[in-house]
Short mmCIF file of C-alpha atoms and ligand atoms in Angstrom, two decimals:
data_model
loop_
_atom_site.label_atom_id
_atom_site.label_comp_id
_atom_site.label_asym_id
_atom_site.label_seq_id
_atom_site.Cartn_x
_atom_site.Cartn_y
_atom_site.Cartn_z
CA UNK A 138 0.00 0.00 0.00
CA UNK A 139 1.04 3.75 -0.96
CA UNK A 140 0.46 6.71 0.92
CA UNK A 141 1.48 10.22 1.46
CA UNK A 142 0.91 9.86 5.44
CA UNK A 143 0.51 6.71 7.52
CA UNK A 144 -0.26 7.68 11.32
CA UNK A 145 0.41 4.76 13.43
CA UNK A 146 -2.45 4.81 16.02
CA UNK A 147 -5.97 6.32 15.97
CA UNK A 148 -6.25 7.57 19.71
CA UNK A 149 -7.51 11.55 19.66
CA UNK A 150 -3.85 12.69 18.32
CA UNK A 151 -3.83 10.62 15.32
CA UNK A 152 -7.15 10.54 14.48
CA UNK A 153 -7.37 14.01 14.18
CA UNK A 154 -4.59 14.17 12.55
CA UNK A 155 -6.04 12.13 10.13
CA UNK A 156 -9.10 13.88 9.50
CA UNK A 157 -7.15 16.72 9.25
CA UNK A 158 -4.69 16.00 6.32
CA UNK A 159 -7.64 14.45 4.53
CA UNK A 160 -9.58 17.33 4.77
CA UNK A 161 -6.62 18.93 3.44
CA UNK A 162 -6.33 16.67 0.18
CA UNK A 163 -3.42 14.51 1.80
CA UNK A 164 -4.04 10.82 1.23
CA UNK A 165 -3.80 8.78 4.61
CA UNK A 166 -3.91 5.85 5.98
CA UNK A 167 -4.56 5.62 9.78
CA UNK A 168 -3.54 1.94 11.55
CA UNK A 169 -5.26 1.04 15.26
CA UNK A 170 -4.29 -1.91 16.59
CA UNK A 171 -7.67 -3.11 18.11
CA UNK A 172 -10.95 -3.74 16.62
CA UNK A 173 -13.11 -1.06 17.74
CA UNK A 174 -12.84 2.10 20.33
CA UNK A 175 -14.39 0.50 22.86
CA UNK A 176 -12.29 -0.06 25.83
CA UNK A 177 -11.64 0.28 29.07
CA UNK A 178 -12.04 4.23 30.70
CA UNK A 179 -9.28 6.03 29.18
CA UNK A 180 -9.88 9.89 30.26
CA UNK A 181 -13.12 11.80 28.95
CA UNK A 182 -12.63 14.99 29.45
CA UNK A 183 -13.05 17.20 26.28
CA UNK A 184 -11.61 20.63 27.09
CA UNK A 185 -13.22 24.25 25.78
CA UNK A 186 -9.63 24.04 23.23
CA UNK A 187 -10.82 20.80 22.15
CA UNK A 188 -14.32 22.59 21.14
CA UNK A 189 -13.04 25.15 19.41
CA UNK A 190 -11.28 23.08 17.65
CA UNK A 191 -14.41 21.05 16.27
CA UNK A 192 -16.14 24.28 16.08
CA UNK A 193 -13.41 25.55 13.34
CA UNK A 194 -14.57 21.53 11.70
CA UNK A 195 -18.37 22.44 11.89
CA UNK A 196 -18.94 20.17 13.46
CA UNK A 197 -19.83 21.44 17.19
CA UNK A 198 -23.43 21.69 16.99
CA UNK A 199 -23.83 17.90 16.09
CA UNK A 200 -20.67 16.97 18.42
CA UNK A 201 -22.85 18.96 21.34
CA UNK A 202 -25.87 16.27 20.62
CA UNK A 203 -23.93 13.04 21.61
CA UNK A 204 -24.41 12.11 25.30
CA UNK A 205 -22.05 14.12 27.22
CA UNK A 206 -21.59 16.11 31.05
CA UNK A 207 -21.17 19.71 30.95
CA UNK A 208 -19.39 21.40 34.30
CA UNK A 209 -18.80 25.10 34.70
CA UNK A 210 -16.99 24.48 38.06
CA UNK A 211 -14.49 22.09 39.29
CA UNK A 212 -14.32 21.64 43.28
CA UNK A 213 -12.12 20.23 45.64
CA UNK A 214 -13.72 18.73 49.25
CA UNK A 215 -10.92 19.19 51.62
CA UNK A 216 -12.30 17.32 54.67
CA UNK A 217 -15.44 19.17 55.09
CA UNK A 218 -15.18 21.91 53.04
CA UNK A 219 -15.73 22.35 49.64
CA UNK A 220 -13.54 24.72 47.69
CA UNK A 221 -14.06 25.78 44.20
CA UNK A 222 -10.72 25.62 42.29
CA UNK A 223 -11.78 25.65 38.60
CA UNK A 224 -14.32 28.29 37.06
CA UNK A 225 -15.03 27.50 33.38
CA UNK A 226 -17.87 30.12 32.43
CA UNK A 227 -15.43 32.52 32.01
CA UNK A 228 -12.89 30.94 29.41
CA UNK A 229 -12.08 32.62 26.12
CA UNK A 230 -13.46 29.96 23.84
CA UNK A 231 -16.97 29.26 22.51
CA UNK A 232 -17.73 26.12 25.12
CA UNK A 233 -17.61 28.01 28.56
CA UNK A 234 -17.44 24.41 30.42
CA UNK A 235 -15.47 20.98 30.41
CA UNK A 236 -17.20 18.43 28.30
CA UNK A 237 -17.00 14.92 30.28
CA UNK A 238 -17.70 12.14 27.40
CA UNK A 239 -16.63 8.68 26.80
CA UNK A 240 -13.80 8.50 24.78
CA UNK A 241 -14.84 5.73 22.38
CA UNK A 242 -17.92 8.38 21.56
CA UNK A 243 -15.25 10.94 20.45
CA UNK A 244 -13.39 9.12 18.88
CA UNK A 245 -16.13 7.05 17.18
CA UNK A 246 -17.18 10.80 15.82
CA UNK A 247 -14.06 11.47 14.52
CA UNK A 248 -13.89 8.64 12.84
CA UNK A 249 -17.34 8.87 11.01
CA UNK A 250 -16.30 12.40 9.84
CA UNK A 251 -12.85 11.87 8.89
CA UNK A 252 -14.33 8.81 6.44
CA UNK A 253 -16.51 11.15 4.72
CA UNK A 254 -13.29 12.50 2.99
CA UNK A 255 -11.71 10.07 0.15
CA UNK A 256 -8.44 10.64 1.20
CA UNK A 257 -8.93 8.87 4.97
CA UNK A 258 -8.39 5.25 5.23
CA UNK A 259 -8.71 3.88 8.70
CA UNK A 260 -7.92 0.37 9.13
CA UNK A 261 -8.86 -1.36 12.50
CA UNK A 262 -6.81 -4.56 13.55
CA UNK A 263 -3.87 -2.87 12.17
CA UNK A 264 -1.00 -3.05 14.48
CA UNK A 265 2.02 -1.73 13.33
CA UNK A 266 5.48 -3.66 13.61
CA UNK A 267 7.95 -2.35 12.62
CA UNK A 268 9.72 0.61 10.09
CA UNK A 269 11.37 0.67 7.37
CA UNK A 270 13.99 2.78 6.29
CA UNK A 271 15.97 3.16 2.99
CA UNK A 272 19.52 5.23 3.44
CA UNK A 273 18.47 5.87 6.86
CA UNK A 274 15.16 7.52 6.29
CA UNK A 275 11.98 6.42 7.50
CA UNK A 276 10.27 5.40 4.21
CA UNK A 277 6.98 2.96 5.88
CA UNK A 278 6.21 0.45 8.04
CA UNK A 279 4.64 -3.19 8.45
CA UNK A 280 1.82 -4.07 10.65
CA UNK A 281 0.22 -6.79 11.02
CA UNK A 282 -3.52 -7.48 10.08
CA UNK A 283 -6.22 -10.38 10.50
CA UNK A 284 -5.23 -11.24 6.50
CA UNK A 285 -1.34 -11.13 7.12
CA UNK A 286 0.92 -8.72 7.20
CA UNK A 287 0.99 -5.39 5.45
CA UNK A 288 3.43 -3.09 4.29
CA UNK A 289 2.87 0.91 4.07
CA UNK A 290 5.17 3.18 2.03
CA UNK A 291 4.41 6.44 3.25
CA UNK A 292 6.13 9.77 2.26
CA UNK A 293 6.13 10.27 6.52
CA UNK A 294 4.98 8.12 9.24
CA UNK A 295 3.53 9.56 12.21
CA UNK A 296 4.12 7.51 15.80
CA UNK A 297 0.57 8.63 17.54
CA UNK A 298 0.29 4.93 18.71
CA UNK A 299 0.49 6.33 22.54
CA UNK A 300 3.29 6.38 25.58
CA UNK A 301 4.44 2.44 24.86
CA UNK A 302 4.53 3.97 21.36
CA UNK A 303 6.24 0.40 19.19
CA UNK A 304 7.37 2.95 16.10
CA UNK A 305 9.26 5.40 18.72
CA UNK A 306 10.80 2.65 20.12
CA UNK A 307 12.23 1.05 16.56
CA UNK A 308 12.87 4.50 15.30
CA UNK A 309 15.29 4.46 18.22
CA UNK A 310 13.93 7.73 19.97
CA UNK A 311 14.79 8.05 23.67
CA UNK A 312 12.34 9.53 26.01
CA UNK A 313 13.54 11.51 29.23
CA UNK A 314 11.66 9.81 32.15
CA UNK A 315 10.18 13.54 34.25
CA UNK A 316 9.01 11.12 37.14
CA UNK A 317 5.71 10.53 38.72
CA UNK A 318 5.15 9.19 42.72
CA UNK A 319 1.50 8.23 42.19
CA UNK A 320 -0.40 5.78 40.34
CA UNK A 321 -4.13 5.83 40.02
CA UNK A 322 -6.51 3.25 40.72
CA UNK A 323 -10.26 3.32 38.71
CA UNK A 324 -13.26 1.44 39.20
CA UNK A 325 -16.71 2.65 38.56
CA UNK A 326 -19.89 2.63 41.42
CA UNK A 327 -23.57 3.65 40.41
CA UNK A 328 -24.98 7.32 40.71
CA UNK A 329 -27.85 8.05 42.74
CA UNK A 330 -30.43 11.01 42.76
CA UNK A 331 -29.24 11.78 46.30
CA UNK A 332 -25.35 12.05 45.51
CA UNK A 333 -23.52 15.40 44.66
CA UNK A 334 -24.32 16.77 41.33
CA UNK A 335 -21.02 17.43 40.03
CA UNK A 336 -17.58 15.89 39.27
CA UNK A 337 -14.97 16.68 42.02
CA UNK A 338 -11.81 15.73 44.19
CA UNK A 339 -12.23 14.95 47.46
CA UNK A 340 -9.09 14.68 50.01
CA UNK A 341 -9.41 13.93 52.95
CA UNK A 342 -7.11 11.77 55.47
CA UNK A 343 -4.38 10.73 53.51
CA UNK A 344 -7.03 9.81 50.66
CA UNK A 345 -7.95 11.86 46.97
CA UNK A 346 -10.54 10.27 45.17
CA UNK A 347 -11.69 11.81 42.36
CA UNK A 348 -15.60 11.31 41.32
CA UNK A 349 -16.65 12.11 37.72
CA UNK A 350 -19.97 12.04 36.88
CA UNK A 351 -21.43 9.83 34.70
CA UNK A 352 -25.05 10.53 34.85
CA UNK A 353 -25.78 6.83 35.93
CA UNK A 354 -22.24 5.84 37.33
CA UNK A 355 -19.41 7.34 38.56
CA UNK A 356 -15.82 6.67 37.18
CA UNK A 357 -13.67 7.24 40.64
CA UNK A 358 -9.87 7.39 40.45
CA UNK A 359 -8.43 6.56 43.85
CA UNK A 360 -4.83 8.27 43.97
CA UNK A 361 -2.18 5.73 45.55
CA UNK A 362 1.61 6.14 46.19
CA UNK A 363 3.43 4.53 43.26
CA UNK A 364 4.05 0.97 43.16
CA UNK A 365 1.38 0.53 46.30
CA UNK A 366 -1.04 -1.41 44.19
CA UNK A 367 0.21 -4.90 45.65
CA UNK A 368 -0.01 -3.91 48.95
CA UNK A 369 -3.15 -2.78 48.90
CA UNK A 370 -4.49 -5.94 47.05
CA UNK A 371 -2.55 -7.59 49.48
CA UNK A 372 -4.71 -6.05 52.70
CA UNK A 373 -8.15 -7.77 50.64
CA UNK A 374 -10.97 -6.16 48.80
CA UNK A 375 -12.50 -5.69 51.95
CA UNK A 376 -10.17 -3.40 53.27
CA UNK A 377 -10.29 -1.34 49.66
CA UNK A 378 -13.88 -0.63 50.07
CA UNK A 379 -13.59 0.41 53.61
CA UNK A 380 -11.06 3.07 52.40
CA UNK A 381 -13.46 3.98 49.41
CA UNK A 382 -16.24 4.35 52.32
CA UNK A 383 -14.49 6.45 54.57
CA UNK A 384 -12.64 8.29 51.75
CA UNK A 385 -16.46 8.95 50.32
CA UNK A 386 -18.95 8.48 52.67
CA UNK A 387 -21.64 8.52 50.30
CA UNK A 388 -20.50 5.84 48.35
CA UNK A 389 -20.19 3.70 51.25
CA UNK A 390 -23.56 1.50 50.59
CA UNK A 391 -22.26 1.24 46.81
CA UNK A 392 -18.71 -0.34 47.39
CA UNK A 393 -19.81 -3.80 47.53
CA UNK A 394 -20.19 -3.65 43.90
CA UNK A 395 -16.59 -3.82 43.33
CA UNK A 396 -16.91 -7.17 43.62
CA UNK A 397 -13.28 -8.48 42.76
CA UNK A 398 -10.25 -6.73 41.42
CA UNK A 399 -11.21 -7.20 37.97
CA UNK A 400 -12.97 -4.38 38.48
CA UNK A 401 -10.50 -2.49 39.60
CA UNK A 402 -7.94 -0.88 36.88
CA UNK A 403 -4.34 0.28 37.69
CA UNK A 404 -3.29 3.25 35.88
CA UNK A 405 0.59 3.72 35.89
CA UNK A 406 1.29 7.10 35.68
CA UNK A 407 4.35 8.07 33.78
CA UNK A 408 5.12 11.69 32.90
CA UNK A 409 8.18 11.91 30.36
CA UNK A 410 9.14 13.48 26.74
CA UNK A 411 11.34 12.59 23.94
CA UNK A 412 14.55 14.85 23.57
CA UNK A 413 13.76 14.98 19.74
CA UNK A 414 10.20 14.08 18.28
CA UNK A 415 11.34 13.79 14.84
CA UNK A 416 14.14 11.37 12.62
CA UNK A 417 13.96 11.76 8.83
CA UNK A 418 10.43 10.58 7.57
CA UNK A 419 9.50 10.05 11.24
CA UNK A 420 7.10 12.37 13.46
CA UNK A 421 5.81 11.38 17.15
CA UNK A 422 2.96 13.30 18.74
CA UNK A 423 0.55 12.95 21.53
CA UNK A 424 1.81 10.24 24.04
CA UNK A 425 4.02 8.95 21.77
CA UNK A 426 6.09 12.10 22.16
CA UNK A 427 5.10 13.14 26.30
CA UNK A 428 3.03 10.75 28.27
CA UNK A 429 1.48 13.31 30.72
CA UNK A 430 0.32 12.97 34.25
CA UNK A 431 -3.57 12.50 34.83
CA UNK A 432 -3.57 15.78 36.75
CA UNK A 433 -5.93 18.53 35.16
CA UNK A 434 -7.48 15.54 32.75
CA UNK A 435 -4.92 17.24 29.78
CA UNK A 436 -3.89 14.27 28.01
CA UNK A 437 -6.60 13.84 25.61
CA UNK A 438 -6.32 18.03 25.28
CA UNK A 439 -2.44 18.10 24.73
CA UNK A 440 -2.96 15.27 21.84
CA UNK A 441 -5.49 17.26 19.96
CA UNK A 442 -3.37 20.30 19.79
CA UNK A 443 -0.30 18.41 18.79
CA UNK A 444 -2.06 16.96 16.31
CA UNK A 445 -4.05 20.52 14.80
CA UNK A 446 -0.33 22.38 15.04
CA UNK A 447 1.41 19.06 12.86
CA UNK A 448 -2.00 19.15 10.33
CA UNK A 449 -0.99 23.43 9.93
CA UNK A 450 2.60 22.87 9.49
CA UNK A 451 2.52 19.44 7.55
CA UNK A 452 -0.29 19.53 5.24
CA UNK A 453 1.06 21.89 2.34
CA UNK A 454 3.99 19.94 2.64
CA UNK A 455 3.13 16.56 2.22
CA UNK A 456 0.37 17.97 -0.19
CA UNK A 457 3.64 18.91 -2.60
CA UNK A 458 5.43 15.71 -1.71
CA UNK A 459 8.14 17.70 -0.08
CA UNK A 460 7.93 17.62 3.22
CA UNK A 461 11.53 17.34 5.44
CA UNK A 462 13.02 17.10 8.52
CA UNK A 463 13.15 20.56 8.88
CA UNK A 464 9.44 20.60 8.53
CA UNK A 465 9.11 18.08 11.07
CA UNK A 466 11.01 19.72 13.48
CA UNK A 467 9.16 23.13 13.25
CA UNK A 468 6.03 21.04 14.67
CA UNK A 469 8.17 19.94 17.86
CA UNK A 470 9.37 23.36 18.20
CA UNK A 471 5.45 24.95 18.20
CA UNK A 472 4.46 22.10 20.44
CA UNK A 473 7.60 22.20 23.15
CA UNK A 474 6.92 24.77 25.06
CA UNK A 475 3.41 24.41 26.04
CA UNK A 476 4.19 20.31 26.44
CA UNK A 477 7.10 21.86 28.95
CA UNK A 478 4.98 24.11 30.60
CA UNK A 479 2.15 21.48 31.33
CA UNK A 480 4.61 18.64 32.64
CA UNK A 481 6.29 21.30 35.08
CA UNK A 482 3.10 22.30 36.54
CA UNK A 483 1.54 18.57 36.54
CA UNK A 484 5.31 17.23 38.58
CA UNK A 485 4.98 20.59 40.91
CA UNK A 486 1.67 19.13 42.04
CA UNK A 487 2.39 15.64 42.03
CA UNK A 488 5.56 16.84 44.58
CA UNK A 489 4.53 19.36 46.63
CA UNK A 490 0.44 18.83 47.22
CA UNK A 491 -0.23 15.18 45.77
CA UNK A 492 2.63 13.47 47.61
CA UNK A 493 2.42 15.19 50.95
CA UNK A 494 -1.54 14.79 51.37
CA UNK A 495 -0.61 10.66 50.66
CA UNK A 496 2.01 10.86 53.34
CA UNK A 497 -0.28 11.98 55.85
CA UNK A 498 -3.06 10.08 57.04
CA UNK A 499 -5.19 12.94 59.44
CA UNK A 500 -7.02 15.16 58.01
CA UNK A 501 -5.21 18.27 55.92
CA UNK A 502 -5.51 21.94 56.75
CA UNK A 503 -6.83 23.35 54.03
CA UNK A 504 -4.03 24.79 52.06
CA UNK A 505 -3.40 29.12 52.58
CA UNK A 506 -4.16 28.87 48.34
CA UNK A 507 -6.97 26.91 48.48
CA UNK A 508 -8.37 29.36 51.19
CA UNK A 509 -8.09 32.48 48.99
CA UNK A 510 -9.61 30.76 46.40
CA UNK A 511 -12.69 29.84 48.58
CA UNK A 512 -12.76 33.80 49.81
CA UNK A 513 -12.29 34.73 46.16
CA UNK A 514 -13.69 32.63 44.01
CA UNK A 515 -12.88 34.90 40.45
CA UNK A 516 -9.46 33.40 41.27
CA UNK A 517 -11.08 29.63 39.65
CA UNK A 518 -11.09 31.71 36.64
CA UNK A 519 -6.88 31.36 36.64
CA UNK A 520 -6.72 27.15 36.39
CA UNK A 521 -9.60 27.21 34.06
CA UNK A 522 -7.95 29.34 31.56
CA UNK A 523 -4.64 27.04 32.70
CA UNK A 524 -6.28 23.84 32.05
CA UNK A 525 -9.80 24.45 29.72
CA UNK A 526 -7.33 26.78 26.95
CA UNK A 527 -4.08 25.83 27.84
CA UNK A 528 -0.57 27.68 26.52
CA UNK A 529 -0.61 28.60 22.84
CA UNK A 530 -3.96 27.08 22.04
CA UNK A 531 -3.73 25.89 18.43
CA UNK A 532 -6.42 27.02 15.54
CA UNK A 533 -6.69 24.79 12.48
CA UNK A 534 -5.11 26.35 9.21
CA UNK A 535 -5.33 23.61 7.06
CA UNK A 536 -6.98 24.55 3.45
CA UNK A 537 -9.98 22.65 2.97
CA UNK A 538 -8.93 21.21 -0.67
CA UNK A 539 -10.09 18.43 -3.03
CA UNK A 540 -13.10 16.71 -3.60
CA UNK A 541 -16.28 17.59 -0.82
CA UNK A 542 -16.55 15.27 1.57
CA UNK A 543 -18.80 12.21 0.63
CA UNK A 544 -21.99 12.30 1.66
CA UNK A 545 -24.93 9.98 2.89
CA UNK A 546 -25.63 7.83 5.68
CA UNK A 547 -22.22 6.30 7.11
CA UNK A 548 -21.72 4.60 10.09
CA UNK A 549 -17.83 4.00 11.20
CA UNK A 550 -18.66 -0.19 11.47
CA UNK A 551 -20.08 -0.11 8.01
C1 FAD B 235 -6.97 5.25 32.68
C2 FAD B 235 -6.64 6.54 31.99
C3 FAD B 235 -7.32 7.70 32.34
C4 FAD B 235 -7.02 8.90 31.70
N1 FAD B 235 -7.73 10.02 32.02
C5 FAD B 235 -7.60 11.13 31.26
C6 FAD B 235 -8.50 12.23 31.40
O1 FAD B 235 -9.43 12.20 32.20
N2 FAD B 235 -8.31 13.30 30.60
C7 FAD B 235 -7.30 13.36 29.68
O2 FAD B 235 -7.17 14.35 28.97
N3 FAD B 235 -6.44 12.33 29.54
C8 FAD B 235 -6.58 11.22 30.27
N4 FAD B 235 -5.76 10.16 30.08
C9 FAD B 235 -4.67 10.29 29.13
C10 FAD B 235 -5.21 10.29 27.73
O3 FAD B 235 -6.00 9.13 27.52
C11 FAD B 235 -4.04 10.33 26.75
O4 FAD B 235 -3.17 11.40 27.10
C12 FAD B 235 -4.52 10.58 25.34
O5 FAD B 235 -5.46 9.58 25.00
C13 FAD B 235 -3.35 10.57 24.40
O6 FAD B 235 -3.81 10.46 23.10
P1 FAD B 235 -2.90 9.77 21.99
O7 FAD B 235 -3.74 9.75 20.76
O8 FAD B 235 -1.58 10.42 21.95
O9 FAD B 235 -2.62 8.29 22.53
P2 FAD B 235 -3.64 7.15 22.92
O10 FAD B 235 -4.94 7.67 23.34
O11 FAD B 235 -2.90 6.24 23.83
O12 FAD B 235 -3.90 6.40 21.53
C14 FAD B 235 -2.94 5.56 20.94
C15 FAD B 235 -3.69 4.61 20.02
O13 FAD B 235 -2.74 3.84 19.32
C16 FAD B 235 -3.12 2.48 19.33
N5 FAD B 235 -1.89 1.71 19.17
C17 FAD B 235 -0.95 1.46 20.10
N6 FAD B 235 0.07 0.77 19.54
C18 FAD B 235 -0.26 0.61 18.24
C19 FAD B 235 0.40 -0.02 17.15
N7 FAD B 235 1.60 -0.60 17.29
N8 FAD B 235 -0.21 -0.01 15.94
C20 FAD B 235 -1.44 0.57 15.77
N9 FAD B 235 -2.11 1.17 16.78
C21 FAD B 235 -1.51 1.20 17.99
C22 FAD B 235 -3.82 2.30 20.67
O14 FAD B 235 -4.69 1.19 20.65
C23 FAD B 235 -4.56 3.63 20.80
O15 FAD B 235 -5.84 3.58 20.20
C24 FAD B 235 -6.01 8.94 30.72
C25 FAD B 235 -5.31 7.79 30.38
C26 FAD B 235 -5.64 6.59 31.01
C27 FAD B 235 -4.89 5.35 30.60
#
């Protein structure tokens, strides 16, 4: 197979980058290694950036009808008090609140717009294997697929196949490990009428769970120090619920249904960054380039805007069939910065506040910051902007070129 652009990976960074470049005239071929988007939780939180983003698509006002959680304020519950941290109805985008919606759905969306252009080619059970390089440039790669194995010449290959990222790893790039001491631990209980409304973090005792709201369930992330996982399996299932009761007292009649550790799912956090995204016919983005911490729900956020600023700088490029090294650095270079700024923040709070409330195990003064915020509460407006717009939010730029995109009824397992 022969393509202009073969994006290893179809989380939100290479999907969009897919639907991107297609939209742009670029033929591409986009390779996910599993069968459908339908896995287990893997973040949901579509930021106002994000939005504006599919607004510039025209796409919003459909996106806006899927099933989805709106909040305008993020809280913390510090024992017993509740302290409003994040204030999204102030942002400077169109979406003055953080979308909460199941990943899959996103994606699935993407997906069933991106294939309305002739140029997108997503192929599921794809799992790439390994590059190939002629005179030491990256010139495609092999993956393999349910009818054997199948090989991609691409004018560039794009690693967005996430923080184990296989086509990083054979392309020999080295990532610089920024270190994280917590690990998270989800597992979902049901929502009742009764419960808080909204999606929060609650610390208290040694403990942060943090509750987002599902409509029907919650998806709780229980914080633990790193590597604590055995232990805690360890002290029985029993003992886990207990800590979810007391933790949440609310959900105390509800954690019977975690009913064995299948239920439970470690997340490892890792926060790191490659030195150099880039070799010669070779681009990483999203994970694949910085695996971020889970702190401020950025991930999915960070991986869009890689993927819009490689889309503004690639697409003429590739449309010519010209595109360098040079060009492929300038989208590392737009993308550096704001990746730097993130990870700094995110390993500040896993040191100084996320460690130190694990270490304890009474209940924590609330914080002198967390205090003005309460007193103040424009300040919320500050980590909203921080984490709902983020540094150098990225517009798309990409011409819209080619044929229109097809139309009819489509479905993305048609
Ligand atoms: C449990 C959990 C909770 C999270 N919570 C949040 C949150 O609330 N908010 C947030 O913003 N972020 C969250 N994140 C992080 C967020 O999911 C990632 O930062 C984001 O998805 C990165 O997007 P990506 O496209 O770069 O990589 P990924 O989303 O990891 O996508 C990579 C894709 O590549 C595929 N793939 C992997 N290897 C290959 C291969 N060899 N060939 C073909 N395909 C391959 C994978 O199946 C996957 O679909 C969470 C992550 C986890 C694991």
């Amino acid at each position: 197979m022969r393509t202009q652009c073969c994006i290893a990976g179809a989380g939100p960074a290479g999907m969009m980058l897919g639907f991107l470049l297609a939209r742009a005239g670029v033929d591409v071929v986009v390779l996910e290694k599993h069968a459908d988007f339908f896995r287990d939780f893997r973040g949901d939180t579509i930021h106002p950036s994000t939005l504006d983003v599919i607004w510039e698509l025209g796409l919003l006002e459909q996106f806006l009808k899927l099933p989805h959680n709106q909040e305008r304020l993020l809280s913390a519950v510090i024992g017993d008090e509740t302290i409003p941290i994040a204030d999204f109805s102030h942002v400077r985008a169109r979406c003055k609140f953080l979308m909460f919606m199941p990943q899959w759905d996103f994606l699935d969306f993407l997906a069933l717009h991106a294939r309305s252009y002739p140029g997108f080619h997503l192929m599921m059970n794809a799992e790439a294997q390994h590059l190939t390089f002629e005179g030491g440039r990256v010139t495609g790669l092999t993956a393999w697929t349910p009818t054997g194995m199948l090989h991609v010449q691409a004018d560039l290959v794009v690693a967005a196949d996430g923080r184990t990222s296989t086509c990083r790893r054979r392309a020999g790039l080295q990532a610089k490990d920024l270190g994280a001491p917590i690990d998270v631990l989800w597992f979902r209980l049901s929502r009742v009428e009764s419960d808080p409304p909204q999606s929060f973090g609650r610390i208290t005792g040694g403990q942060i769970l943090v509750s987002i709201n599902r409509k029907t369930y919650w998806q709780c992330g229980l914080v633990i120090v790193k590597g604590a996982f055995d232990g805690i399996r360890a002290r029985g299932l029993e003992a886990f619920r207990n800590r979810i009761a007391t933790t949440a007292p609310y959900l105390a009649d509800r954690s019977r249904e975690i009913a064995s550790w299948e239920d439970v799912k470690l997340l490892t956090v890792t926060v790191n960054r490659l030195e150099q995204w880039y070799c010669d016919g070779l681009l990483c983005i999203g994970d694949a380039a910085h695996a971020m911490s889970p702190i401020g729900g950025v991930g999915i956020n960070l991986a869009i805007q890689d993927a819009v600023a490689a889309a503004n700088i690639l697409a003429d490029p590739l449309y010519d069939k010209k595109v360098t090294a040079q060009d492929l650095a300038g989208v590392q270079a737009r993308r550096l910065f704001p990746t730097r700024v993130t990870q700094t923040a995110q390993v500040q709070i896993q040191k100084r506040v996320i460690s130190r409330v694990l270490q304890g195990s009474g209940n924590i003064k609330t914080p002198f910051i967390m205090k003005l915020f309460q007193r103040f509460p424009v300040l919320g407006r500050v980590p909203a902007h921080l984490v709902g717009v983020g540094v150098r939010p990225e517009h798309i730029k990409t011409p819209r070129r080619g044929p229109q995109p097809l139309r009819g009824t489509m479905s993305l397992r048609s």
